[in-house]
Coordinates of C-alpha atoms and ligand atoms in Angstrom, one line a residue:
X5 CA -28.5 -150.6 66.3
X6 CA -26.4 -147.6 67.2
X7 CA -28.3 -144.3 67.5
X8 CA -26.6 -141.0 67.0
X9 CA -28.0 -138.3 69.3
X10 CA -28.4 -134.6 69.1
X11 CA -26.0 -132.5 71.3
X12 CA -28.0 -129.7 72.9
X13 CA -27.0 -127.8 76.0
X14 CA -24.2 -130.3 76.6
X15 CA -26.7 -133.2 76.7
X16 CA -27.2 -136.0 74.3
X17 CA -30.9 -135.9 73.2
X18 CA -33.3 -137.8 71.1
X19 CA -35.3 -135.9 68.5
X20 CA -38.6 -134.4 69.7
X21 CA -40.5 -136.0 66.9
X22 CA -39.3 -139.5 68.0
X23 CA -38.5 -140.3 64.4
X24 CA -35.2 -141.6 63.1
X25 CA -33.4 -141.7 59.7
X26 CA -31.4 -144.8 58.6
X27 CA -27.7 -144.2 58.2
X28 CA -26.2 -146.4 55.4
X29 CA -22.7 -147.6 55.1
X30 CA -21.8 -146.9 51.4
X31 CA -19.3 -149.8 51.2
X32 CA -22.1 -152.3 51.8
X33 CA -25.3 -150.4 51.1
X34 CA -26.6 -151.6 54.6
X35 CA -28.1 -149.6 57.4
X36 CA -25.7 -149.5 60.3
X37 CA -27.0 -146.7 62.5
X38 CA -29.8 -144.2 62.8
X39 CA -29.8 -140.5 63.2
X40 CA -32.4 -138.1 64.7
X41 CA -34.9 -136.7 62.2
X42 CA -34.8 -133.3 63.9
X43 CA -37.0 -130.4 63.1
X44 CA -37.7 -126.8 64.0
X45 CA -38.5 -127.7 67.7
X46 CA -35.0 -129.3 68.2
X47 CA -33.4 -126.3 66.5
X48 CA -35.3 -124.0 68.8
X49 CA -34.0 -125.9 71.8
X50 CA -30.4 -125.7 70.4
X51 CA -30.9 -122.0 69.8
X52 CA -32.2 -121.4 73.3
X53 CA -29.2 -123.2 74.8
X54 CA -26.7 -121.3 72.6
X55 CA -28.4 -118.0 73.5
X56 CA -28.2 -118.8 77.2
X57 CA -24.5 -119.7 76.9
X58 CA -23.5 -116.6 74.8
X59 CA -23.0 -114.0 77.5
X60 CA -20.6 -116.3 79.3
X61 CA -18.7 -117.6 76.3
X62 CA -18.4 -114.3 74.6
X63 CA -16.7 -112.8 77.7
X64 CA -14.5 -115.8 78.4
X65 CA -10.9 -114.7 78.0
X66 CA -9.1 -115.5 74.7
X67 CA -6.7 -117.6 76.7
X68 CA -9.4 -119.7 78.2
X69 CA -11.2 -120.2 74.9
X70 CA -7.8 -121.1 73.3
X71 CA -7.0 -123.6 76.1
X72 CA -10.3 -125.4 75.8
X73 CA -10.1 -125.6 72.0
X74 CA -6.5 -126.7 72.1
X75 CA -7.6 -129.6 74.4
X76 CA -10.3 -130.4 71.9
X77 CA -7.6 -130.5 69.1
X78 CA -5.5 -132.8 71.3
X79 CA -8.5 -135.1 71.8
X80 CA -9.1 -135.4 68.1
X81 CA -5.5 -136.4 67.6
X82 CA -5.7 -138.9 70.4
X83 CA -8.8 -140.5 68.8
X84 CA -7.4 -140.5 65.2
X85 CA -7.8 -144.2 64.6
X86 CA -11.4 -144.3 65.8
X87 CA -12.5 -141.1 64.0
X88 CA -10.8 -142.3 60.8
X89 CA -12.5 -145.6 60.9
X90 CA -15.9 -144.0 61.6
X91 CA -15.4 -141.5 58.7
X92 CA -14.5 -144.3 56.4
X93 CA -17.6 -146.4 57.3
X94 CA -19.9 -143.4 57.1
X95 CA -18.6 -142.0 53.9
X96 CA -17.1 -144.9 51.9
X97 CA -13.7 -143.2 51.6
X98 CA -10.5 -145.2 52.1
X99 CA -9.6 -145.3 55.8
X100 CA -6.0 -144.4 54.8
X101 CA -7.3 -141.1 53.4
X102 CA -9.4 -140.4 56.5
X103 CA -6.4 -141.1 58.6
X104 CA -3.9 -139.0 56.7
X105 CA -6.1 -136.1 55.5
X106 CA -9.6 -135.7 57.0
X107 CA -8.9 -136.3 60.7
X108 CA -5.5 -134.6 60.9
X109 CA -6.9 -131.6 59.1
X110 CA -9.8 -131.5 61.5
X111 CA -7.4 -131.4 64.4
X112 CA -5.4 -128.7 62.6
X113 CA -8.5 -126.6 62.0
X114 CA -9.3 -126.5 65.7
X115 CA -5.7 -125.9 66.7
X116 CA -5.3 -123.2 64.1
X117 CA -8.2 -121.1 65.4
X118 CA -7.4 -121.9 69.1
X119 CA -4.1 -120.1 68.4
X120 CA -5.2 -117.6 65.8
X121 CA -7.6 -116.0 68.3
X122 CA -4.6 -115.2 70.5
X123 CA -3.1 -113.1 67.6
X124 CA -6.3 -111.5 66.4
X125 CA -6.1 -107.7 66.7
X126 CA -8.5 -105.0 65.9
X127 CA -7.6 -101.7 64.1
X128 CA -7.0 -98.2 65.5
X129 CA -6.9 -95.0 63.4
X130 CA -5.5 -91.8 64.7
X131 CA -6.8 -88.5 63.1
X132 CA -4.0 -86.0 63.8
X133 CA -4.9 -84.0 66.9
X134 CA -8.6 -84.6 66.3
X135 CA -9.8 -88.0 67.3
X136 CA -8.8 -91.6 67.9
X137 CA -10.8 -94.4 66.3
X138 CA -10.7 -97.9 67.3
X139 CA -12.6 -101.0 66.1
X140 CA -14.2 -103.4 68.5
X141 CA -14.6 -106.8 66.8
X142 CA -17.5 -108.3 68.7
X143 CA -18.9 -111.9 68.3
X144 CA -22.2 -112.0 66.5
X145 CA -24.2 -114.1 68.9
X146 CA -25.7 -117.4 67.8
X147 CA -24.5 -118.6 64.4
X148 CA -25.4 -121.5 62.1
X149 CA -22.9 -123.9 60.5
X150 CA -24.0 -126.3 57.8
X151 CA -21.6 -128.7 56.2
X152 CA -21.6 -131.4 53.4
X153 CA -20.8 -135.1 53.3
X154 CA -17.6 -135.3 51.3
X155 CA -15.0 -134.2 53.9
X156 CA -17.3 -134.5 56.9
X157 CA -15.2 -133.7 60.0
X158 CA -12.7 -131.6 58.1
X159 CA -15.3 -129.2 56.8
X160 CA -17.4 -129.2 59.9
X161 CA -14.5 -128.1 62.1
X162 CA -13.4 -125.6 59.5
X163 CA -16.6 -123.7 60.2
X164 CA -17.1 -124.2 63.9
X165 CA -13.5 -123.5 64.9
X166 CA -13.4 -119.8 63.9
X167 CA -17.0 -119.3 65.1
X168 CA -16.2 -120.6 68.6
X169 CA -12.8 -119.0 68.9
X170 CA -14.2 -115.6 68.2
X171 CA -16.8 -116.0 71.0
X172 CA -19.9 -117.1 69.2
X173 CA -22.2 -119.9 70.2
X174 CA -23.1 -122.4 67.5
X175 CA -26.0 -124.4 66.2
X176 CA -24.6 -126.8 63.6
X177 CA -25.9 -129.5 61.3
X178 CA -23.6 -132.0 59.6
X179 CA -24.8 -133.7 56.4
X180 CA -27.4 -136.3 57.2
X181 CA -25.5 -138.7 55.0
X182 CA -22.3 -138.6 57.1
X183 CA -23.2 -137.6 60.7
X184 CA -21.0 -140.0 62.7
X185 CA -17.8 -138.1 63.2
X186 CA -19.7 -134.9 64.2
X187 CA -21.5 -137.0 66.8
X188 CA -18.1 -138.3 68.1
X189 CA -16.9 -134.7 68.2
X190 CA -19.7 -133.7 70.5
X191 CA -18.5 -136.4 72.9
X192 CA -15.0 -134.9 72.7
X193 CA -16.3 -131.4 73.3
X194 CA -17.7 -132.4 76.7
X195 CA -14.4 -134.0 77.6
X196 CA -12.5 -130.9 76.5
X197 CA -14.6 -128.9 79.0
X198 CA -16.5 -126.8 76.5
X199 CA -19.2 -125.1 78.5
X200 CA -22.8 -126.4 78.0
X201 CA -24.7 -124.8 75.2
X202 CA -21.7 -123.2 73.5
X203 CA -21.8 -125.7 70.7
X204 CA -24.9 -127.6 69.7
X205 CA -25.4 -130.2 67.0
X206 CA -28.8 -130.9 65.5
X207 CA -28.8 -133.9 63.2
X208 CA -31.3 -134.4 60.4
X209 CA -32.4 -133.5 56.9
X210 CA -31.3 -130.4 55.2
X211 CA -34.7 -129.5 54.1
X212 CA -36.1 -129.8 57.7
X213 CA -33.4 -129.3 60.3
X214 CA -31.1 -127.3 58.0
X215 CA -34.0 -125.1 56.9
X216 CA -35.0 -124.4 60.5
X217 CA -31.5 -123.1 61.1
X218 CA -31.3 -120.8 58.1
X219 CA -34.8 -119.5 58.8
X220 CA -34.4 -118.9 62.5
X221 CA -34.8 -115.1 63.0
X222 CA -32.2 -115.0 65.8
X223 CA -29.5 -117.0 64.2
X224 CA -27.6 -114.0 62.7
X225 CA -25.0 -115.6 60.5
X226 CA -24.8 -118.7 58.3
X227 CA -21.7 -120.4 57.2
X228 CA -22.6 -123.0 54.6
X229 CA -20.6 -125.4 52.4
X230 CA -22.5 -127.5 49.9
X231 CA -24.1 -127.5 46.5
X232 CA -24.7 -124.3 44.4
X233 CA -28.4 -124.9 44.2
X234 CA -28.7 -125.3 48.0
X235 CA -26.5 -122.2 48.4
X236 CA -28.8 -120.1 46.2
X237 CA -31.8 -121.3 48.1
X238 CA -30.2 -120.4 51.5
X239 CA -29.2 -116.9 50.2
X240 CA -32.8 -116.3 49.1
X241 CA -34.1 -117.2 52.6
X242 CA -31.3 -115.5 54.6
X243 CA -30.7 -112.3 52.7
X244 CA -34.1 -110.7 53.4
X245 CA -33.4 -111.4 57.1
X246 CA -30.0 -109.5 56.8
X247 CA -28.1 -112.5 58.0
X248 CA -24.3 -112.6 57.3
X249 CA -23.6 -115.3 54.8
X250 CA -20.6 -117.3 53.8
X251 CA -21.3 -119.7 51.0
X252 CA -18.7 -122.3 49.8
X253 CA -20.3 -124.0 46.8
X254 CA -19.7 -126.3 43.8
X255 CA -16.8 -126.4 41.3
X256 CA -15.9 -127.6 37.9
X257 CA -12.2 -127.1 38.2
X258 CA -9.7 -127.0 35.2
X259 CA -6.4 -128.8 35.4
X260 CA -4.2 -127.2 32.7
X261 CA -1.1 -129.0 31.6
X262 CA 1.4 -127.2 29.4
X263 CA 3.9 -129.2 27.4
X264 CA 6.8 -127.7 29.3
X265 CA 5.7 -129.3 32.6
X266 CA 7.6 -131.8 34.7
X267 CA 5.7 -134.8 33.2
X268 CA 6.2 -137.4 35.9
X269 CA 5.4 -135.1 38.8
X270 CA 2.3 -133.8 36.9
X271 CA 1.1 -137.3 36.1
X272 CA 1.3 -138.6 39.7
X273 CA -0.5 -135.6 41.1
X274 CA -3.1 -135.5 38.3
X275 CA -4.2 -139.1 39.1
X276 CA -4.6 -137.9 42.7
X277 CA -6.2 -134.6 41.9
X278 CA -8.7 -136.3 39.7
X279 CA -9.7 -139.3 41.8
X280 CA -8.9 -138.6 45.5
X281 CA -11.9 -139.4 47.6
X282 CA -13.5 -141.0 44.4
X283 CA -13.5 -137.5 42.8
X284 CA -15.7 -136.2 45.6
X285 CA -13.6 -133.2 46.7
X286 CA -14.9 -129.8 45.7
X287 CA -11.3 -129.0 44.6
X288 CA -10.7 -132.1 42.3
X289 CA -9.8 -131.2 38.8
X290 CA -12.5 -132.6 36.6
X291 CA -11.6 -130.9 33.3
X292 CA -8.1 -131.8 32.2
X293 CA -6.7 -129.7 29.3
X294 CA -3.4 -130.9 27.8
X295 CA -1.2 -129.1 25.3
X296 CA -1.2 -130.9 22.0
X297 CA 2.6 -131.6 22.0
X298 CA 2.2 -134.0 25.0
X299 CA -1.5 -135.0 24.6
X300 CA -0.9 -138.5 23.2
X301 CA 1.8 -139.3 25.7
X302 CA -0.4 -138.0 28.6
X303 CA -3.4 -139.9 27.4
X304 CA -1.6 -143.2 27.3
X305 CA 0.2 -142.8 30.6
X306 CA -2.8 -141.4 32.4
X307 CA -5.3 -144.1 31.2
X308 CA -2.8 -146.8 32.0
X309 CA -2.5 -145.6 35.6
X310 CA -6.2 -145.0 36.1
X311 CA -7.1 -148.4 34.7
X312 CA -5.1 -150.0 37.5
X313 CA -7.2 -148.2 40.2
X314 CA -9.7 -150.8 41.3
X315 CA -12.2 -150.0 44.0
X316 CA -11.6 -151.9 47.2
X317 CA -13.0 -152.3 50.7
X318 CA -12.8 -148.7 52.2
X319 CA -11.8 -150.1 55.6
X320 CA -8.9 -152.1 54.2
X321 CA -5.8 -150.1 55.1
X322 CA -4.3 -150.7 51.6
X323 CA -7.4 -149.4 49.6
X324 CA -6.8 -146.3 47.6
X325 CA -10.2 -146.0 46.0
X326 CA -13.4 -146.6 47.9
X327 CA -17.2 -146.3 47.4
X328 CA -19.3 -143.3 46.4
X329 CA -21.2 -141.8 49.2
X330 CA -24.8 -142.9 48.4
X331 CA -27.0 -144.7 46.0
X332 CA -28.6 -141.6 44.6
X333 CA -25.2 -140.0 44.1
X334 CA -23.8 -143.1 42.4
X335 CA -26.9 -143.0 40.0
X336 CA -26.3 -139.4 39.3
X337 CA -22.6 -140.1 38.4
X338 CA -23.6 -143.0 36.1
X339 CA -26.2 -140.8 34.4
X340 CA -23.5 -138.2 33.7
X341 CA -21.4 -140.9 32.1
X342 CA -24.3 -141.8 29.8
X343 CA -24.8 -138.1 29.0
X344 CA -21.1 -137.8 28.1
X345 CA -21.5 -140.7 25.6
X346 CA -24.6 -139.1 24.1
X347 CA -22.7 -135.9 23.7
X348 CA -20.1 -137.7 21.6
X349 CA -17.5 -138.6 24.3
X350 CA -15.4 -141.7 24.1
X351 CA -14.8 -143.6 27.4
X352 CA -11.1 -144.4 27.6
X353 CA -11.4 -146.4 30.8
X354 CA -14.0 -147.1 33.5
X355 CA -17.4 -145.8 32.6
X356 CA -19.4 -148.4 34.6
X357 CA -20.5 -149.5 38.0
X358 CA -18.1 -151.9 39.7
X359 CA -19.2 -155.2 41.2
X360 CA -16.8 -156.3 44.0
X361 CA -16.0 -160.0 44.3
X362 CA -16.4 -159.7 48.1
X363 CA -20.0 -160.7 49.0
X364 CA -20.0 -158.2 51.9
X365 CA -19.6 -155.4 49.4
X366 CA -22.2 -156.5 46.8
X367 CA -24.7 -153.8 47.8
X368 CA -22.1 -151.0 47.9
X369 CA -21.9 -148.0 45.6
X370 CA -18.8 -148.5 43.4
X371 CA -18.0 -146.8 40.1
X372 CA -14.8 -147.3 38.2
X373 CA -12.6 -144.2 37.8
X374 CA -13.6 -142.9 34.4
X375 CA -11.7 -140.9 31.7
X376 CA -13.5 -139.5 28.7
X377 CA -12.2 -137.7 25.7
X378 CA -13.6 -136.1 22.5
X379 CA -16.1 -133.7 24.1
X380 CA -16.5 -130.0 23.3
X381 CA -15.6 -127.8 26.3
X382 CA -19.0 -126.2 26.3
X383 CA -21.1 -129.4 26.4
X384 CA -23.1 -130.2 29.6
X385 CA -20.6 -132.9 30.7
X386 CA -17.9 -130.2 30.7
X387 CA -20.0 -127.5 32.3
X388 CA -22.0 -129.2 35.1
X389 CA -20.6 -130.4 38.4
X390 CA -20.5 -134.3 38.5
X391 CA -18.7 -134.6 41.8
X392 CA -17.5 -138.1 41.2
X393 CA -14.7 -140.2 39.6
X394 CA -15.2 -138.8 36.1
X395 CA -12.8 -136.6 34.2
X396 CA -12.6 -135.4 30.7
X397 CA -9.4 -134.8 28.7
X398 CA -9.2 -132.2 26.0
X399 CA -6.2 -131.1 23.8
X400 CA -5.3 -127.4 23.3
X401 CA -2.8 -125.4 21.3
X402 CA -2.3 -122.0 22.8
X403 CA -2.5 -120.2 26.2
X404 CA -5.3 -118.0 24.8
X405 CA -7.4 -121.0 23.7
X406 CA -7.1 -122.9 27.0
X407 CA -7.9 -119.8 29.0
X408 CA -11.2 -119.4 27.2
X409 CA -12.0 -123.1 27.9
X410 CA -10.9 -123.0 31.5
X411 CA -13.0 -119.9 32.3
X412 CA -16.1 -121.0 30.3
X413 CA -17.9 -122.5 33.3
X414 CA -20.2 -120.8 35.7
X415 CA -18.1 -122.0 38.6
X416 CA -14.8 -120.5 39.9
X417 CA -13.5 -122.5 42.8
X418 CA -10.0 -123.7 42.0
X419 CA -7.6 -124.4 39.1
X420 CA -4.3 -126.3 38.7
X421 CA -1.6 -125.2 36.2
X422 CA 1.4 -127.3 35.2
X423 CA 4.3 -125.5 33.6
X424 CA 8.0 -124.9 34.3
X425 CA 7.8 -121.4 32.7
X426 CA 7.7 -119.0 35.7
X427 CA 6.4 -116.0 33.6
X428 CA 3.6 -118.1 32.1
X429 CA 2.7 -119.5 35.6
X430 CA 2.3 -115.9 37.0
X431 CA 0.6 -114.5 33.9
X432 CA -1.8 -117.4 33.3
X433 CA -2.8 -117.8 37.0
X434 CA -3.8 -114.2 37.2
X435 CA -6.1 -114.6 34.3
X436 CA -8.0 -117.6 35.7
X437 CA -11.4 -116.9 37.3
X438 CA -11.0 -119.0 40.4
X439 CA -10.5 -118.4 44.1
X440 CA -7.3 -120.5 44.2
X441 CA -4.7 -121.6 41.7
X442 CA -2.2 -124.3 42.4
X443 CA 0.9 -124.2 40.2
X444 CA 2.7 -127.6 39.9
X445 CA 0.9 -129.0 43.0
X446 CA -2.6 -129.7 44.3
X447 CA -4.4 -129.4 47.6
X448 CA -1.5 -127.8 49.4
X449 CA -3.2 -125.6 52.0
X450 CA -1.9 -122.9 54.3
X451 CA -4.7 -122.3 56.8
X452 CA -3.7 -118.6 57.0
X453 CA -4.7 -117.9 53.4
X454 CA -8.2 -116.9 52.4
X455 CA -10.2 -119.8 50.9
X456 CA -13.3 -119.7 48.7
X457 CA -14.6 -119.5 45.2
X458 CA -15.8 -116.8 42.8
X459 CA -18.8 -116.8 40.4
X460 CA -21.3 -119.7 41.3
X461 CA -18.7 -121.3 43.6
X462 CA -19.7 -119.0 46.4
X463 CA -19.4 -115.7 48.2
X464 CA -17.2 -114.8 51.2
X465 CA -13.9 -116.4 52.2
X466 CA -13.0 -118.8 54.9
X467 CA -9.6 -119.5 56.4
X468 CA -7.1 -117.3 58.3
X469 CA -8.3 -114.1 59.8
X470 CA -11.0 -113.8 57.1
X471 CA -13.1 -116.3 59.0
X472 CA -12.6 -114.4 62.3
X473 CA -13.7 -111.3 60.5
X474 CA -16.8 -113.1 59.2
X475 CA -17.7 -114.3 62.7
X476 CA -17.3 -110.9 64.3
X477 CA -19.2 -107.6 63.8
X478 CA -16.9 -104.5 63.7
X479 CA -18.0 -101.6 65.9
X480 CA -16.1 -98.3 65.5
X481 CA -15.6 -96.1 68.5
X482 CA -14.5 -92.5 67.8
X483 CA -13.1 -90.4 70.7
X484 CA -12.5 -86.7 70.1
X485 CA -9.2 -85.5 71.5
X486 CA -10.2 -82.0 72.4
Ligands
NDP6 P1 -25.9 -130.1 49.7 O1 -26.0 -128.7 49.2 O2 -26.9 -131.1 49.2 O3 -25.9 -130.2 51.3 C1 -25.0 -129.5 52.1 C2 -25.5 -129.4 53.4 O4 -26.7 -128.5 53.4 C3 -26.0 -130.7 54.1 O5 -25.8 -130.6 55.4 C4 -27.5 -130.7 53.7 O6 -28.2 -131.5 54.5 C5 -27.8 -129.2 53.9 N1 -29.0 -128.7 53.3 C6 -29.6 -129.2 52.2 N2 -30.7 -128.5 51.9 C7 -30.8 -127.5 52.8 C8 -31.7 -126.5 53.1 N3 -32.8 -126.3 52.3 N4 -31.5 -125.6 54.1 C9 -30.4 -125.8 54.9 N5 -29.5 -126.8 54.7 C10 -29.7 -127.6 53.7 O7 -24.4 -130.6 49.3 P2 -23.8 -132.0 49.4 O8 -23.9 -132.4 50.9 O9 -24.3 -132.9 48.4 O10 -22.2 -131.7 49.1 C11 -21.7 -131.7 47.9 C12 -21.6 -130.3 47.4 O11 -20.8 -129.5 48.2 C13 -20.8 -130.2 46.0 O12 -21.5 -129.3 45.2 C14 -19.5 -129.7 46.4 O13 -18.8 -129.0 45.3 C15 -19.8 -128.8 47.5 N6 -18.6 -128.5 48.3 C16 -18.0 -127.3 48.2 C17 -16.8 -127.0 48.9 C18 -16.2 -125.7 48.9 O14 -15.3 -125.4 49.7 N7 -16.6 -124.8 48.0 C19 -16.2 -128.1 49.7 C20 -16.9 -129.3 49.7 C21 -18.1 -129.5 49.0 P3 -28.6 -133.0 53.9 O15 -27.3 -133.7 53.9 O16 -29.5 -133.5 55.0 O17 -29.2 -132.8 52.6

């Protein structure tokens, strides 16, 4: 059986404990590889390697860092097919999605920061005839990056790229549920010529390996993407140690559809924004609010389209809807569907586990895409993050009414608004309590823009120069002129 290894000081290593964790393919429910069950001693080795590499990497010229990272981006592109297949097997997502979104975006993340660092400037402030101030933006040192399972390589690279570009050395942990593409990335880092120890990956459980990273006294910054409860725990551990923290957490995103929208465009995108990656994207719209004038038309057309989405073998190139990531996650999603029914919801389509005809897939984790109506906006189903293929639809009459419903959750990650009224689009977007609003589109990303949520969806912003600011410490130097 294939064994994934830690990547420490440029070497591939077994865990010090000698114990391994089974890695399950969600499409079949079968173990197909093993990962190191790493702990504090492995993290310490990774930290020591990173600390040793830091003086060299932090003083390596921007041009050279950029060259190595651009080579890494090229290698991701050259290995697109293999990485996409690995991500599909590890995560259960359709290979077509991995091939067109996850892996190309991972390549873009690395390339973006390989070039952004060449344009990163620090500030100077002149006090007339008195003094000159300039700001040194210095890399922090050794930083920790922890990422979730839903977009494994995409989110992993989104963190490590700005950290490395700005001269830090990294100790990283991908989700234990989806470790394969991070492992493949470590092989590509060696090929790209990344110096030993600059980037280290420790595989294992969040509560063990992850905890050792966030608790390490010398790891000075943590960039974390994952659930809100985990984020709160990390903040409670890291804040008293004065670590810098960037937390990208959960969401319960509203999709608001006004009756003046371009109906066909809205419908196609709404199917996608509800069920892409089986609804396991933090930015999926899980609460759909539809203005009453088009509610019945929307309901009929949406349910008709969603009913035709049948889960298929994730590695089949034609599959559009795959497996959920794990058995516990599938069970959580099914429990939420039961909760929705007990809260008075009517299941319009889906609502159950799906049993594939293919024998190979019998043990896999499949849930039909599910649409529910008839729930109050404040009920648990409409307030808690399900993170699966379950959406609710709710009619509304006025802008004021839907604004209250949209903003009623503790989360504030993203929102989608469908309208052809430009004034309404501007006014309404500005009133939404979310870090990003998409108007008449979804998941369109410009890597230069700040990304992140408000309220319980996190603190800090990733993307663009925001991430380079996060991964550097400003030091002001003031020189008197006379
Ligand atoms: P988790 O919070 O369970 O885990 C995220 C990562 O943290 C994993 O690598 C996990 O390891 C690790 N971890 C868990 N416990 C600890 C700990 N005590 N100390 C340090 N690390 C720990 O999230 P999921 O992996 O389940 O991801 C889904 C969540 O991520 C959803 O809530 C989703 O909304 C959110 N998300 C947010 C995004 C955003 O940009 N705001 C983007 C994508 C997802 P392990 O896997 O071993 O448990």
